[in-house]
Amino acid sequence: MSKLIFERSVPGSSAFSLPEGDVPSVELQDSLQGFLRESDPPLPEVSEVEVVRHFTELSTKAFGVDSGMYPLGSCTMKYNPKINEWAARLPGIAGLHPDQPEETVQGALELMYELEQMLCEITGMNRYTLQPASGAHGEMTGASLIKAYHEQRQDFRRKKMVVPDSSHGTNPATAHMLGFELVEVRSNERGLVDVDDLCSLMSDEIAGLMLTNPNTLGLFEEEILEISKVVHEAGGLLYYDGANLNAVMGVARPGDMGFDIVHLNLHKTFGTPHGGGGPGAGPVGVKEFLVDLLPIPLVGKKDGQYCLDYDVPHSIGKVQSFYGNFGVMAKAYAYIKALGGKGIREACRHAVLNANYLRHNLSDFYEITYDRLCKHEFVASAVRQKKECGVTALDVAKRLIDYGYHPPTIYFPLIVDEGLMIEPTETETKERLDGFIEAMQEIAKEAKENPELVKEAPTNAPIRRVDEVTAARRPILKWK
Amino acid sequence: MAYTPNPPQVVREMLGSMGLRDINELFIDIPEELHLNRELDLGESLSELELRKKMNELARKNVSIDDCPCFLGAGAYDHYIPAVVEHVLSRSEFVTAYTPYQAELSQGVLQSIFEYQSMICSLTGMEVCNASMLDGGSSLAEACSLAVDATRRKKILAAGTINPRYLKVLHTYAHGKGIEVATIPDHDGLFDADEMIKMIDKDTAAAVIQFPNFYGFLEPEIEKIEAAVHKVKGLLIIAVDPISLGILKSPADWGADIAVGEGQSLGNPLSFGGPYLGFFAANKKLMRRVPGRLVGETKDLDGKRAFVLTLQAREQHIRREKASSNICSNEALCALAAAVYLSIVGPKGLRSIAVRCHELACYARSRLQDAGFSLYQVPFFKEFPVRLSDPLAANSALLKEGIIGGYELGDALLFAFTEKRTKKEIDKMVDVLKGVQA
Ligand SMILES: Cc1ncc(COP(=O)(O)O)c(C=O)c1O
């Protein structure tokens, strides 16, 4: 157990000093009378060496892609190239104030301009806003665009948003945030959108359909062109949740599938690290007819100079204070430049190969709900283990920790019982994949022969399983 | 560069083991007419050496704050970042981790977020703080959305002296959700408190104030607003500059129910506007409505202290459309930077930084006053506007002298003074302004 930084505090310790002041000191009681706090905020007082040791110790209790295989489904935990970290820290990238005169940030604007063009090419869309700071933020932007589109056409009946029953939680949450009424479309026995059900839901109240393709089961929506036709004929728009773009990039494009709006997760598909929860970036691309609605500003080019373009006639406004997570954009830009057109397709092919290799080798030991060709991920299930030995998906996940792997995403999508959603990504070697297969086989065996071992797991981690119930019932959310 | 580690013969072996010969067979589920059948037009792949050159070239086309003293603020500030912050943020166990869903493997990330939450509570005086929001503007918008849900009222009264970009973001969120936002007019750099009080009624979900406000001024009537809005059981939301909290009264001191703000100043680089750190803190009554991740303390099976994501029944992955927000990914690494920053500077350091910013601003003001510039007579913290006949020309003249000037306000420039500025830089800035105005 690590002490809290507050528990390392020794009054009088300090790790910081300012240069000698060369302007007159000020009597705060005069200049700030009535506005001063009575005492300093209770922050820890720690020496520099102890701060460094503290956070170094904490880092040893964290697990990243650099620590080992991280097959966390839907999150695309691929290797994050180190040159990109270097690039984002350059003074000419990290040291720019967002309100500097345009002539002093031409390189930054060029980077954004080019990134937008590359994203357009990869997805088959016409323009992008780079402003949204995460996938869900991109969804919020996209759903605002859908709302604005219908409103602009004086079509105020379109209050319903359709999402599949397999959709990610951010899709319904976003639709609700924008005031849409939620309608769920069923998945059919093949794990795909049930097109008959979709047809029966269509009416002049439908604003749009939010879809992930391949979907959250890792399956390509083979009837996407039909789906697109159905939604568009009903007057709705088609929204692409780009969380799974890694599965098709360089091979097929959402723009060609009929999607009107696309959000991407640069922190999944384009190799930027996830930082223990963020920052990410969720650029939103649209077809030509929606460009006038995009958030301001866009990045433009006039007389050979790059500029911020605030002239977007029917803009929905702003979703972030400035232009988006520029530092993340710089990394994604470097990633795409490194791979080039061919490399992007290679990355996709290898991601799909690795996923199918795992699926193929795990299907003897775990039920795979939709056991056929998958894309970048698939969903295995521990139903068999649960029924036969009382071992759940959670137990399997926890036992994987003992074997040195980050667990897959569990219990998602909701339509699979005891789901284990596995996404290896393209950056795992065959040796790693084989090791993972072996561990999963071993766990299946343990579940039969020694289920307690699996249910007790992990035993080889900094802590054992935690009491989540008490955490939620009597929440302690800060140091006293 | 390719980051795919399996060489061709291994790929063939893997395909072969599945009875496949060609990797394209893995894509037969995609309808024929959707296959791109050409290479994406993204240029040739670059070696690391070429990429390094390319990124250096782009970076060199910019003028950075390392090259020029920067007097820009307006929501993003050139504060000093101690070396330790960058050092900790290069630990790849933190950088390359995902959201800490698996507590046993993520105690380091979870504890650092818990410490961050605690520190923001220390600064703001609030009782609950989440693991971070996307930036200051979206954090303010989400606070208003919470107020609307918690009070079941639709009206937000926002001071006209709030950062106009925050207001723009708020309007976007509000339109989506059907929230009415009324902006209270401002005069001479302060919002019209009497007007706001007149408008506060039983339909008011929240009154929203920024302190120090967008112009750097200290709003004098917060107490009256607090009394008026709480009298009708509405909420008080205050957006703050965390550096100011080294010396200024906290949101809790003012009686705020929610405190939000931009945490970029706490150890995060300017990075042309992002990634930044929205912070979101609230009083305990609102705990179960707070958006985003919350880390709580608990015990493991052996009774050891442990940390875990908690109260997840608020969140989209559990509640779907009934969640308190759609937020999923946040700005965890920026929050880590803030935690390391605050650990390094400590209470005394934060105070000394706040005092220095204020002193430098006071010095600049007295120099400008002596030089006959038109200034407002209002208390300020580290930022204030200077009225000029031609602000654009003034900024151009400053840039020519190697100084990044102020934020353009129409008839004025808004200048910010961080602890990085010096007397010499300020003297030079004032001299250039004198030259332009003369
Ligand atoms: C399918 C899907 N959609 C949306 C999101 C939300 O993305 P973000 O976490 O960037 O907000 C995720 C992230 O896990 C996802 O997997």
Short mmCIF file of C-alpha atoms and ligand atoms in Angstrom, two decimals, chain A residues 73-76 133-139 166-171 212 214-216 241-244 263-268 274 277 280-282 377 412 421, chain B residues 98-99 101 134 293 316 326-330, ligand 1:
data_model
loop_
_atom_site.label_atom_id
_atom_site.label_comp_id
_atom_site.label_asym_id
_atom_site.label_seq_id
_atom_site.Cartn_x
_atom_site.Cartn_y
_atom_site.Cartn_z
CA GLY A 73 -12.21 -4.57 -26.61
CA SER A 74 -13.54 -1.40 -28.22
CA CYS A 75 -10.57 0.61 -26.92
CA THR A 76 -7.98 -0.24 -29.60
CA ALA A 133 -11.97 16.39 -27.25
CA SER A 134 -13.17 12.78 -27.01
CA GLY A 135 -15.33 10.22 -28.75
CA ALA A 136 -18.40 11.07 -26.69
CA HIS A 137 -17.72 14.77 -27.31
CA GLY A 138 -17.68 13.97 -31.02
CA GLU A 139 -21.02 12.20 -30.64
CA SER A 166 -25.56 -3.55 -28.98
CA SER A 167 -24.52 0.12 -28.99
CA HIS A 168 -21.98 1.70 -26.70
CA GLY A 169 -23.41 3.56 -23.67
CA THR A 170 -22.26 6.94 -24.98
CA ASN A 171 -24.64 6.65 -27.96
CA THR A 212 -20.80 1.50 -35.24
CA PRO A 214 -18.06 -3.05 -37.60
CA ASN A 215 -20.44 -3.14 -34.65
CA THR A 216 -19.52 -3.74 -31.04
CA ASP A 241 -19.41 5.99 -34.33
CA GLY A 242 -15.80 5.62 -35.48
CA ALA A 243 -14.54 3.76 -32.42
CA ASN A 244 -14.00 0.72 -34.63
CA HIS A 263 -16.67 10.78 -35.40
CA LEU A 264 -13.20 9.31 -34.98
CA ASN A 265 -11.26 8.48 -31.86
CA LEU A 266 -7.71 9.60 -32.56
CA HIS A 267 -6.77 7.92 -29.26
CA LYS A 268 -7.86 4.54 -30.59
CA HIS A 274 -4.93 7.07 -23.64
CA GLY A 277 -8.43 7.88 -19.14
CA GLY A 280 -8.24 11.81 -26.52
CA ALA A 281 -9.64 13.63 -29.52
CA GLY A 282 -12.91 13.05 -31.38
CA GLU A 377 -12.39 -7.79 -32.30
CA PHE A 412 -20.27 -5.36 -23.02
CA MET A 421 -14.71 -8.56 -25.69
CA TYR B 98 -6.60 3.09 -20.39
CA THR B 99 -9.29 4.21 -17.94
CA TYR B 101 -11.58 -0.20 -15.00
CA LEU B 134 -12.78 17.88 -21.20
CA ARG B 293 -15.53 9.31 -13.29
CA GLN B 316 -23.24 6.08 -19.47
CA ASN B 326 -22.32 11.18 -21.88
CA ILE B 327 -18.68 11.74 -20.89
CA CYS B 328 -16.45 8.66 -21.18
CA SER B 329 -12.81 9.54 -21.91
CA ASN B 330 -11.70 12.56 -19.91
C1 LIG C 1 -18.02 2.04 -29.51
C2 LIG C 1 -17.59 3.24 -28.72
N1 LIG C 1 -18.24 4.40 -28.92
C3 LIG C 1 -17.89 5.52 -28.23
C4 LIG C 1 -16.87 5.51 -27.29
C5 LIG C 1 -16.57 6.76 -26.51
O1 LIG C 1 -15.32 7.29 -26.78
P1 LIG C 1 -14.56 8.22 -25.75
O2 LIG C 1 -14.14 7.39 -24.60
O3 LIG C 1 -13.42 8.78 -26.50
O4 LIG C 1 -15.52 9.30 -25.32
C6 LIG C 1 -16.18 4.31 -27.04
C7 LIG C 1 -15.09 4.26 -26.05
O5 LIG C 1 -14.86 3.35 -25.36
C8 LIG C 1 -16.55 3.15 -27.78
O6 LIG C 1 -15.91 2.00 -27.59
#
